[in-house]
Amino acid sequence: MGWWRRTVLPAVAAVVATTVLAACGNGGGLRVEGPESPPPATPTPSVALGTSTVTPRPEKTPEVAVDLYKVRSRLLADRRLSSYDRTVLSNCTVISRCLSRGKTVDVLHSGKPQQIVLIHTLDKFVFGIFLIALEPSGPRPIWNLNVEQPTVNASPGGDLVVESKIFTINDPVCCPSGRRVEVYRWNGRQMTKVSSTDQ
């Protein structure tokens, strides 16, 4: 009987201990330290302190709120202003009746926004555009174009694209049916026309 206690009982105890440890190794009771898989070779997007480390998208030109009363004053002080534009702005005391903001662009490639300002009649018929640089000293006129009912955008390359209405041979006075697309580029000193297409 003594040999049984010395030989069999330790063997049974070893089997029971191995079984218990194996049962705990399924995650229910055995804690394993360290990573379950090797760390990635390259960083992945994550969130830290409430901010994402995902690569940001390219920023678009920020919107600005240029003071149109100051724009009007600067335009009237410009000797290059056309006589028709000067007449409209001189008689315009309610600014929303003659000037409105278009898109914000950066066609000067300065990193600072420029404001497109539209000049129009009381019934919102647009007949011209101004490119206004926004500077600490106030708005500064850079360039203007007299066109009817324009749509103005910046191209992906940073050019200014102006689409306007033009009259064709049989159009009534009210309703131009043609379309002109002009592209202007800043050459470091002034805006120059690089293309014009009638459609």
Coordinates of N, CA and C in Angstrom, one line a residue:
M1 N 0.8 -1.2 0.0 CA 0.0 0.0 0.0 C 0.9 1.3 0.0
G2 N 2.0 1.2 0.6 CA 2.9 2.3 0.7 C 3.5 2.7 -0.6
W3 N 3.8 1.6 -1.4 CA 4.3 1.9 -2.7 C 3.3 2.5 -3.6
W4 N 2.0 2.2 -3.4 CA 0.9 2.8 -4.2 C 0.8 4.3 -4.0
R5 N 0.9 4.7 -2.7 CA 0.9 6.1 -2.4 C 2.1 6.9 -3.0
R6 N 3.2 6.2 -2.9 CA 4.4 6.9 -3.4 C 4.5 7.0 -4.9
T7 N 3.8 6.0 -5.7 CA 4.0 5.9 -7.1 C 2.7 6.4 -7.9
V8 N 1.6 5.9 -7.5 CA 0.3 6.2 -8.3 C -0.2 7.6 -7.9
L9 N -0.3 8.0 -6.6 CA -0.9 9.3 -6.3 C -0.1 10.5 -6.9
P10 N 1.2 10.5 -6.9 CA 1.8 11.6 -7.6 C 1.5 11.7 -9.0
A11 N 1.4 10.5 -9.7 CA 1.1 10.5 -11.1 C -0.3 11.0 -11.4
V12 N -1.3 10.6 -10.5 CA -2.7 11.1 -10.7 C -2.7 12.6 -10.4
A13 N -2.0 13.1 -9.4 CA -2.0 14.5 -9.1 C -1.4 15.3 -10.3
A14 N -0.4 14.8 -10.9 CA 0.2 15.5 -12.1 C -0.8 15.6 -13.2
V15 N -1.5 14.5 -13.5 CA -2.5 14.5 -14.6 C -3.6 15.5 -14.3
V16 N -4.1 15.5 -13.0 CA -5.2 16.4 -12.7 C -4.7 17.9 -12.8
A17 N -3.5 18.2 -12.4 CA -3.0 19.5 -12.5 C -2.9 20.0 -13.9
T18 N -2.4 19.1 -14.8 CA -2.2 19.4 -16.2 C -3.6 19.7 -16.8
T19 N -4.6 18.9 -16.5 CA -6.0 19.1 -17.0 C -6.5 20.4 -16.6
V20 N -6.3 20.8 -15.3 CA -6.9 22.0 -14.8 C -6.2 23.2 -15.5
L21 N -4.9 23.2 -15.7 CA -4.2 24.2 -16.4 C -4.6 24.4 -17.8
A22 N -4.8 23.2 -18.5 CA -5.2 23.3 -19.9 C -6.6 23.9 -20.0
A23 N -7.5 23.6 -19.1 CA -8.9 24.2 -19.1 C -8.8 25.7 -18.9
C24 N -7.9 26.1 -18.1 CA -7.8 27.6 -17.8 C -7.1 28.3 -19.0
G25 N -6.4 27.6 -19.8 CA -5.7 28.2 -20.9 C -6.6 28.7 -22.1
N26 N -7.9 28.5 -22.1 CA -8.8 28.9 -23.2 C -9.2 30.3 -23.1
G27 N -8.6 31.1 -22.1 CA -8.9 32.5 -22.0 C -9.9 32.7 -20.8
G28 N -10.4 31.7 -20.2 CA -11.3 31.9 -19.2 C -10.6 32.2 -17.8
G29 N -9.4 31.7 -17.7 CA -8.8 32.0 -16.4 C -7.3 32.2 -16.5
L30 N -6.7 31.9 -17.6 CA -5.2 32.1 -17.7 C -5.0 33.4 -18.5
R31 N -4.2 34.3 -17.9 CA -3.9 35.6 -18.5 C -2.5 35.5 -19.2
V32 N -2.5 35.9 -20.4 CA -1.3 35.8 -21.2 C -0.8 37.3 -21.5
E33 N 0.4 37.6 -21.1 CA 1.0 39.0 -21.3 C 1.6 39.1 -22.7
G34 N 1.7 40.3 -23.2 CA 2.4 40.5 -24.5 C 1.4 40.6 -25.6
P35 N 1.8 41.1 -26.8 CA 1.0 41.2 -28.0 C 0.6 39.8 -28.5
E36 N -0.6 39.7 -29.1 CA -1.0 38.5 -29.7 C -0.5 38.3 -31.1
S37 N -0.1 39.5 -31.7 CA 0.5 39.4 -33.1 C 1.6 40.5 -33.1
P38 N 2.5 40.4 -34.0 CA 3.6 41.3 -34.1 C 3.1 42.7 -34.5
P39 N 3.7 43.8 -34.0 CA 3.3 45.1 -34.3 C 3.5 45.4 -35.8
P40 N 2.6 46.2 -36.4 CA 2.7 46.5 -37.9 C 4.0 47.2 -38.2
A41 N 4.5 47.0 -39.4 CA 5.7 47.6 -39.8 C 5.6 49.1 -40.1
T42 N 4.4 49.5 -40.5 CA 4.1 50.9 -40.8 C 3.0 51.4 -40.0
P43 N 3.0 52.7 -39.6 CA 1.9 53.2 -38.7 C 0.5 53.1 -39.5
T44 N -0.5 52.9 -38.7 CA -1.8 52.9 -39.3 C -2.6 54.0 -38.7
P45 N -3.7 54.5 -39.3 CA -4.5 55.6 -38.8 C -5.0 55.2 -37.4
S46 N -4.9 56.1 -36.5 CA -5.4 55.9 -35.1 C -5.9 57.2 -34.6
V47 N -6.5 57.1 -33.4 CA -7.1 58.3 -32.8 C -6.4 58.5 -31.5
A48 N -5.8 59.7 -31.3 CA -5.1 59.9 -30.0 C -5.6 61.3 -29.5
L49 N -6.0 61.3 -28.2 CA -6.5 62.5 -27.5 C -7.6 63.1 -28.3
G50 N -8.5 62.4 -28.9 CA -9.6 62.9 -29.6 C -9.3 63.4 -31.0
T51 N -8.1 63.3 -31.5 CA -7.8 63.8 -32.9 C -7.3 62.7 -33.7
S52 N -7.7 62.6 -34.9 CA -7.3 61.5 -35.8 C -5.9 61.8 -36.4
T53 N -5.1 60.8 -36.6 CA -3.8 60.9 -37.2 C -3.9 60.5 -38.7
V54 N -5.1 60.4 -39.2 CA -5.3 60.1 -40.6 C -4.8 61.3 -41.4
T55 N -4.1 61.0 -42.6 CA -3.6 62.1 -43.4 C -4.8 63.0 -43.8
P56 N -4.7 64.4 -43.6 CA -5.8 65.2 -43.9 C -5.9 65.4 -45.4
R57 N -7.2 65.8 -45.8 CA -7.4 66.1 -47.2 C -6.8 67.4 -47.6
P58 N -6.5 67.7 -48.8 CA -6.1 69.0 -49.2 C -7.1 70.1 -48.8
E59 N -6.7 71.2 -48.2 CA -7.7 72.2 -47.8 C -8.1 73.0 -48.9
K60 N -9.4 73.4 -49.0 CA -9.8 74.3 -50.0 C -9.7 75.7 -49.4
T61 N -9.7 76.7 -50.3 CA -9.5 78.1 -49.9 C -10.6 78.5 -48.9
P62 N -10.2 79.0 -47.8 CA -11.1 79.4 -46.8 C -12.1 80.5 -47.2
E63 N -13.3 80.4 -46.7 CA -14.3 81.4 -47.0 C -13.9 82.7 -46.2
V64 N -14.2 83.9 -46.8 CA -13.9 85.1 -46.1 C -15.2 86.0 -46.2
A65 N -15.2 87.0 -45.4 CA -16.3 87.9 -45.4 C -15.8 89.4 -45.6
V66 N -15.4 89.7 -46.9 CA -14.9 91.0 -47.2 C -16.0 92.0 -47.1
D67 N -15.6 93.2 -46.6 CA -16.6 94.3 -46.3 C -16.8 95.0 -47.7
L68 N -18.0 94.8 -48.2 CA -18.4 95.3 -49.6 C -18.4 96.8 -49.6
Y69 N -18.7 97.5 -48.4 CA -18.6 99.0 -48.4 C -17.2 99.4 -48.6
K70 N -16.2 98.7 -48.0 CA -14.8 99.1 -48.2 C -14.4 98.8 -49.7
V71 N -14.9 97.7 -50.2 CA -14.6 97.4 -51.6 C -15.1 98.5 -52.5
R72 N -16.3 99.0 -52.3 CA -16.9 100.0 -53.1 C -16.0 101.3 -53.0
S73 N -15.6 101.7 -51.8 CA -14.8 102.8 -51.7 C -13.4 102.7 -52.4
R74 N -12.8 101.5 -52.3 CA -11.5 101.3 -53.0 C -11.7 101.3 -54.5
L75 N -12.8 100.7 -55.0 CA -13.1 100.7 -56.5 C -13.3 102.2 -57.0
L76 N -14.1 103.0 -56.2 CA -14.3 104.4 -56.7 C -13.0 105.2 -56.6
A77 N -12.1 104.8 -55.8 CA -10.8 105.5 -55.8 C -9.8 105.1 -56.9
D78 N -10.2 104.0 -57.6 CA -9.3 103.5 -58.7 C -9.6 104.2 -60.0
R79 N -8.6 104.9 -60.5 CA -8.8 105.7 -61.7 C -9.1 104.9 -62.9
R80 N -8.7 103.6 -62.8 CA -8.9 102.7 -64.0 C -10.3 102.1 -64.1
L81 N -11.2 102.4 -63.1 CA -12.6 102.0 -63.1 C -13.3 102.5 -64.3
S82 N -14.1 101.7 -65.0 CA -14.8 102.1 -66.2 C -15.9 103.1 -65.8
S83 N -16.2 104.0 -66.7 CA -17.2 105.0 -66.4 C -18.6 104.4 -66.0
Y84 N -19.0 103.3 -66.7 CA -20.3 102.7 -66.3 C -20.2 102.1 -64.9
D85 N -19.1 101.4 -64.6 CA -19.0 100.9 -63.2 C -19.0 102.0 -62.2
R86 N -18.3 103.1 -62.5 CA -18.3 104.2 -61.6 C -19.6 104.8 -61.4
T87 N -20.4 104.9 -62.5 CA -21.8 105.5 -62.3 C -22.6 104.6 -61.5
V88 N -22.6 103.3 -61.7 CA -23.4 102.4 -60.9 C -23.0 102.4 -59.4
L89 N -21.7 102.4 -59.1 CA -21.2 102.4 -57.7 C -21.5 103.7 -57.0
S90 N -21.3 104.8 -57.8 CA -21.6 106.2 -57.2 C -23.0 106.3 -56.8
N91 N -23.9 105.8 -57.5 CA -25.4 105.9 -57.2 C -25.9 104.8 -56.3
C92 N -25.0 103.9 -55.9 CA -25.4 102.7 -55.1 C -25.1 103.0 -53.6
T93 N -26.2 103.3 -52.9 CA -26.0 103.5 -51.4 C -26.4 102.3 -50.6
V94 N -27.2 101.4 -51.2 CA -27.5 100.2 -50.5 C -26.7 99.1 -51.2
I95 N -25.6 98.7 -50.6 CA -24.6 97.9 -51.2 C -25.1 96.6 -51.8
S96 N -26.1 96.0 -51.2 CA -26.6 94.7 -51.8 C -27.3 94.9 -53.1
R97 N -27.6 96.1 -53.5 CA -28.2 96.3 -54.8 C -27.3 96.4 -55.9
C98 N -26.0 96.5 -55.6 CA -25.0 96.6 -56.7 C -23.8 95.7 -56.6
L99 N -23.4 95.2 -55.4 CA -22.3 94.4 -55.2 C -22.7 93.1 -54.4
S100 N -22.1 92.0 -54.8 CA -22.2 90.8 -54.0 C -21.0 90.0 -54.0
R101 N -20.8 89.1 -53.1 CA -19.6 88.2 -53.0 C -19.8 87.0 -53.9
G102 N -18.8 86.7 -54.7 CA -18.7 85.5 -55.4 C -17.8 84.5 -54.6
K103 N -17.1 83.6 -55.3 CA -16.3 82.6 -54.6 C -15.0 83.2 -54.1
T104 N -14.4 82.5 -53.1 CA -13.1 82.8 -52.6 C -12.1 81.9 -53.3
V105 N -11.0 82.5 -53.8 CA -10.0 81.8 -54.6 C -8.6 82.1 -54.1
D106 N -7.6 81.5 -54.6 CA -6.2 81.9 -54.4 C -5.5 81.7 -55.8
V107 N -5.9 82.5 -56.7 CA -5.3 82.5 -58.1 C -4.0 83.3 -58.1
L108 N -3.7 84.0 -57.0 CA -2.4 84.7 -57.0 C -1.3 83.8 -56.4
H109 N -1.7 82.6 -55.9 CA -0.8 81.6 -55.3 C 0.0 82.2 -54.1
S110 N -0.7 83.0 -53.3 CA 0.0 83.7 -52.2 C -0.3 83.0 -50.9
G111 N -1.2 82.0 -50.9 CA -1.5 81.4 -49.6 C -2.6 82.2 -48.9
K112 N -3.0 83.3 -49.4 CA -4.0 84.2 -48.8 C -5.2 84.3 -49.8
P113 N -6.4 84.2 -49.3 CA -7.5 84.2 -50.2 C -7.7 85.5 -50.9
Q114 N -8.3 85.4 -52.1 CA -8.8 86.6 -52.8 C -10.3 86.4 -53.0
Q115 N -11.0 87.5 -53.0 CA -12.5 87.5 -53.1 C -12.9 87.9 -54.5
I116 N -13.8 87.1 -55.1 CA -14.5 87.5 -56.3 C -15.7 88.4 -55.9
V117 N -15.8 89.6 -56.5 CA -16.9 90.5 -56.2 C -17.6 90.7 -57.5
L118 N -18.9 90.6 -57.5 CA -19.8 90.7 -58.6 C -20.4 92.1 -58.6
I119 N -20.5 92.8 -59.7 CA -21.2 94.0 -59.8 C -22.4 93.8 -60.7
H120 N -23.6 94.3 -60.2 CA -24.8 93.9 -60.9 C -25.9 95.0 -60.8
T121 N -26.9 94.9 -61.5 CA -28.0 95.8 -61.5 C -28.9 95.4 -60.3
L122 N -29.9 96.2 -60.1 CA -30.9 96.0 -59.0 C -31.5 94.7 -59.0
D123 N -31.8 94.2 -60.3 CA -32.5 92.9 -60.4 C -31.5 91.8 -60.6
K124 N -30.2 92.0 -60.1 CA -29.2 91.0 -60.0 C -28.7 90.5 -61.3
F125 N -28.8 91.3 -62.4 CA -28.1 91.0 -63.6 C -26.7 91.4 -63.5
V126 N -25.8 90.4 -63.5 CA -24.4 90.7 -63.3 C -23.7 91.1 -64.6
F127 N -23.0 92.2 -64.6 CA -22.3 92.6 -65.8 C -20.8 92.8 -65.6
G128 N -20.3 92.4 -64.5 CA -18.8 92.5 -64.3 C -18.3 91.8 -63.1
I129 N -17.0 91.5 -63.0 CA -16.4 90.9 -61.8 C -15.2 91.6 -61.5
F130 N -14.8 91.6 -60.2 CA -13.6 92.1 -59.7 C -12.9 91.1 -58.9
L131 N -11.6 91.0 -59.0 CA -10.7 90.2 -58.1 C -10.1 91.1 -57.1
I132 N -10.4 90.8 -55.8 CA -10.0 91.6 -54.7 C -9.1 90.9 -53.8
A133 N -7.9 91.4 -53.6 CA -6.9 90.8 -52.6 C -7.3 91.4 -51.2
L134 N -7.2 90.5 -50.3 CA -7.6 90.8 -48.9 C -6.3 91.1 -48.1
E135 N -6.0 92.3 -47.8 CA -4.8 92.7 -47.1 C -5.0 93.4 -45.8
P136 N -4.0 93.4 -44.9 CA -4.3 94.1 -43.6 C -4.7 95.5 -43.7
S137 N -4.3 96.2 -44.8 CA -4.7 97.6 -45.0 C -6.1 97.7 -45.6
G138 N -6.7 96.6 -46.0 CA -8.0 96.6 -46.5 C -8.0 95.9 -47.9
P139 N -9.2 95.9 -48.5 CA -9.3 95.2 -49.8 C -8.6 96.0 -50.9
R140 N -7.9 95.2 -51.8 CA -7.2 95.9 -52.9 C -7.6 95.3 -54.2
P141 N -8.1 96.1 -55.1 CA -8.5 95.6 -56.5 C -7.3 95.1 -57.2
I142 N -7.4 93.9 -57.8 CA -6.3 93.3 -58.6 C -6.6 93.4 -60.0
W143 N -7.8 93.1 -60.4 CA -8.2 92.8 -61.8 C -9.7 92.9 -61.9
N144 N -10.2 93.2 -63.1 CA -11.6 93.2 -63.3 C -11.9 92.8 -64.8
L145 N -13.2 92.4 -65.0 CA -13.6 92.0 -66.3 C -15.1 92.3 -66.5
N146 N -15.5 92.9 -67.6 CA -16.9 93.2 -67.8 C -17.4 92.1 -68.7
V147 N -18.3 91.2 -68.1 CA -18.9 90.1 -68.8 C -20.3 90.0 -68.3
E148 N -21.2 89.4 -69.1 CA -22.6 89.2 -68.6 C -22.9 87.9 -68.0
Q149 N -23.5 87.9 -66.9 CA -23.9 86.7 -66.2 C -22.8 85.7 -66.1
P150 N -21.7 86.0 -65.5 CA -20.6 85.1 -65.4 C -20.7 84.1 -64.3
T151 N -20.1 82.9 -64.5 CA -19.8 81.9 -63.4 C -18.3 81.9 -63.3
V152 N -17.8 82.1 -62.1 CA -16.3 82.2 -61.9 C -15.9 81.1 -60.9
N153 N -14.8 80.4 -61.3 CA -14.3 79.4 -60.5 C -12.7 79.4 -60.7
A154 N -12.1 78.7 -59.7 CA -10.6 78.5 -59.8 C -10.5 77.1 -60.3
S155 N -9.6 76.9 -61.3 CA -9.3 75.6 -61.8 C -8.4 74.8 -60.8
P156 N -8.2 73.5 -60.9 CA -7.3 72.7 -60.0 C -5.9 73.3 -60.1
G157 N -5.5 73.8 -61.2 CA -4.1 74.4 -61.4 C -4.0 75.8 -60.8
G158 N -5.1 76.4 -60.4 CA -5.0 77.7 -59.8 C -5.3 78.9 -60.8
D159 N -5.8 78.5 -62.0 CA -6.2 79.6 -62.9 C -7.6 80.0 -62.6
L160 N -8.0 81.2 -63.1 CA -9.3 81.7 -62.9 C -10.1 81.4 -64.2
V161 N -11.2 80.7 -64.1 CA -12.1 80.2 -65.2 C -13.4 81.0 -65.2
V162 N -13.6 81.8 -66.2 CA -14.8 82.7 -66.3 C -15.7 82.2 -67.4
E163 N -16.9 81.7 -67.1 CA -17.9 81.3 -68.1 C -19.0 82.4 -68.1
S164 N -19.2 82.9 -69.3 CA -20.2 84.0 -69.4 C -21.2 83.7 -70.6
K165 N -22.3 84.5 -70.6 CA -23.3 84.4 -71.7 C -22.9 85.4 -72.8
I166 N -23.1 84.9 -74.0 CA -22.8 85.8 -75.2 C -24.0 85.7 -76.1
F167 N -24.3 86.7 -76.9 CA -25.4 86.7 -77.8 C -24.9 86.0 -79.1
T168 N -25.8 85.2 -79.7 CA -25.6 84.7 -81.0 C -26.5 85.5 -82.0
I169 N -26.4 85.2 -83.3 CA -27.0 86.0 -84.3 C -28.5 86.2 -84.1
N170 N -29.3 85.1 -83.8 CA -30.7 85.2 -83.7 C -31.3 85.4 -82.3
D171 N -30.4 85.7 -81.3 CA -30.9 85.8 -79.9 C -31.7 87.1 -79.7
P172 N -32.8 87.0 -79.0 CA -33.5 88.2 -78.6 C -32.7 89.0 -77.6
V173 N -33.0 90.3 -77.4 CA -32.3 91.2 -76.5 C -32.2 90.7 -75.1
C174 N -33.2 89.9 -74.7 CA -33.3 89.5 -73.3 C -32.4 88.3 -73.0
C175 N -32.2 87.5 -74.0 CA -31.7 86.1 -73.7 C -30.6 85.6 -74.6
P176 N -29.3 85.9 -74.1 CA -28.2 85.3 -74.9 C -28.1 83.8 -74.7
S177 N -27.9 83.1 -75.8 CA -27.9 81.7 -75.7 C -26.5 81.1 -75.9
G178 N -25.5 81.9 -76.3 CA -24.2 81.4 -76.4 C -23.4 81.4 -75.1
R179 N -22.3 80.8 -75.1 CA -21.5 80.7 -73.9 C -20.0 80.8 -74.3
R180 N -19.3 81.6 -73.4 CA -17.9 81.8 -73.6 C -17.1 81.4 -72.4
V181 N -16.1 80.6 -72.5 CA -15.2 80.2 -71.4 C -13.8 80.8 -71.6
E182 N -13.4 81.6 -70.6 CA -12.1 82.2 -70.7 C -11.3 81.8 -69.5
V183 N -10.0 81.6 -69.7 CA -9.1 81.2 -68.6 C -8.1 82.3 -68.4
Y184 N -7.9 82.8 -67.2 CA -6.9 83.8 -66.9 C -5.9 83.3 -65.9
R185 N -4.7 83.7 -66.0 CA -3.6 83.2 -65.1 C -2.8 84.4 -64.6
W186 N -2.4 84.3 -63.4 CA -1.6 85.3 -62.7 C -0.1 85.1 -63.1
N187 N 0.6 86.0 -63.7 CA 2.0 85.8 -64.1 C 3.0 86.4 -63.2
G188 N 2.5 86.8 -62.0 CA 3.4 87.4 -61.0 C 3.2 88.9 -60.9
R189 N 2.6 89.5 -62.0 CA 2.4 90.9 -62.0 C 1.0 91.3 -62.3
Q190 N 0.3 90.5 -63.2 CA -1.0 90.8 -63.6 C -1.7 89.5 -64.1
M191 N -3.0 89.6 -64.3 CA -3.8 88.5 -64.8 C -3.7 88.6 -66.3
T192 N -3.4 87.5 -67.0 CA -3.4 87.4 -68.4 C -4.3 86.3 -68.9
K193 N -4.9 86.6 -70.1 CA -5.8 85.6 -70.7 C -5.0 84.5 -71.4
V194 N -5.2 83.2 -71.1 CA -4.5 82.2 -71.7 C -5.3 81.4 -72.7
S195 N -6.7 81.5 -72.6 CA -7.5 80.8 -73.6 C -8.9 81.4 -73.6
S196 N -9.6 81.3 -74.7 CA -11.0 81.7 -74.8 C -11.7 80.8 -75.8
T197 N -12.8 80.3 -75.4 CA -13.6 79.3 -76.3 C -15.0 79.7 -76.3
D198 N -15.6 79.9 -77.5 CA -17.0 80.2 -77.6 C -17.8 78.9 -77.9
Q199 N -18.9 78.7 -77.3 CA -19.7 77.5 -77.5 C -21.1 77.9 -77.8

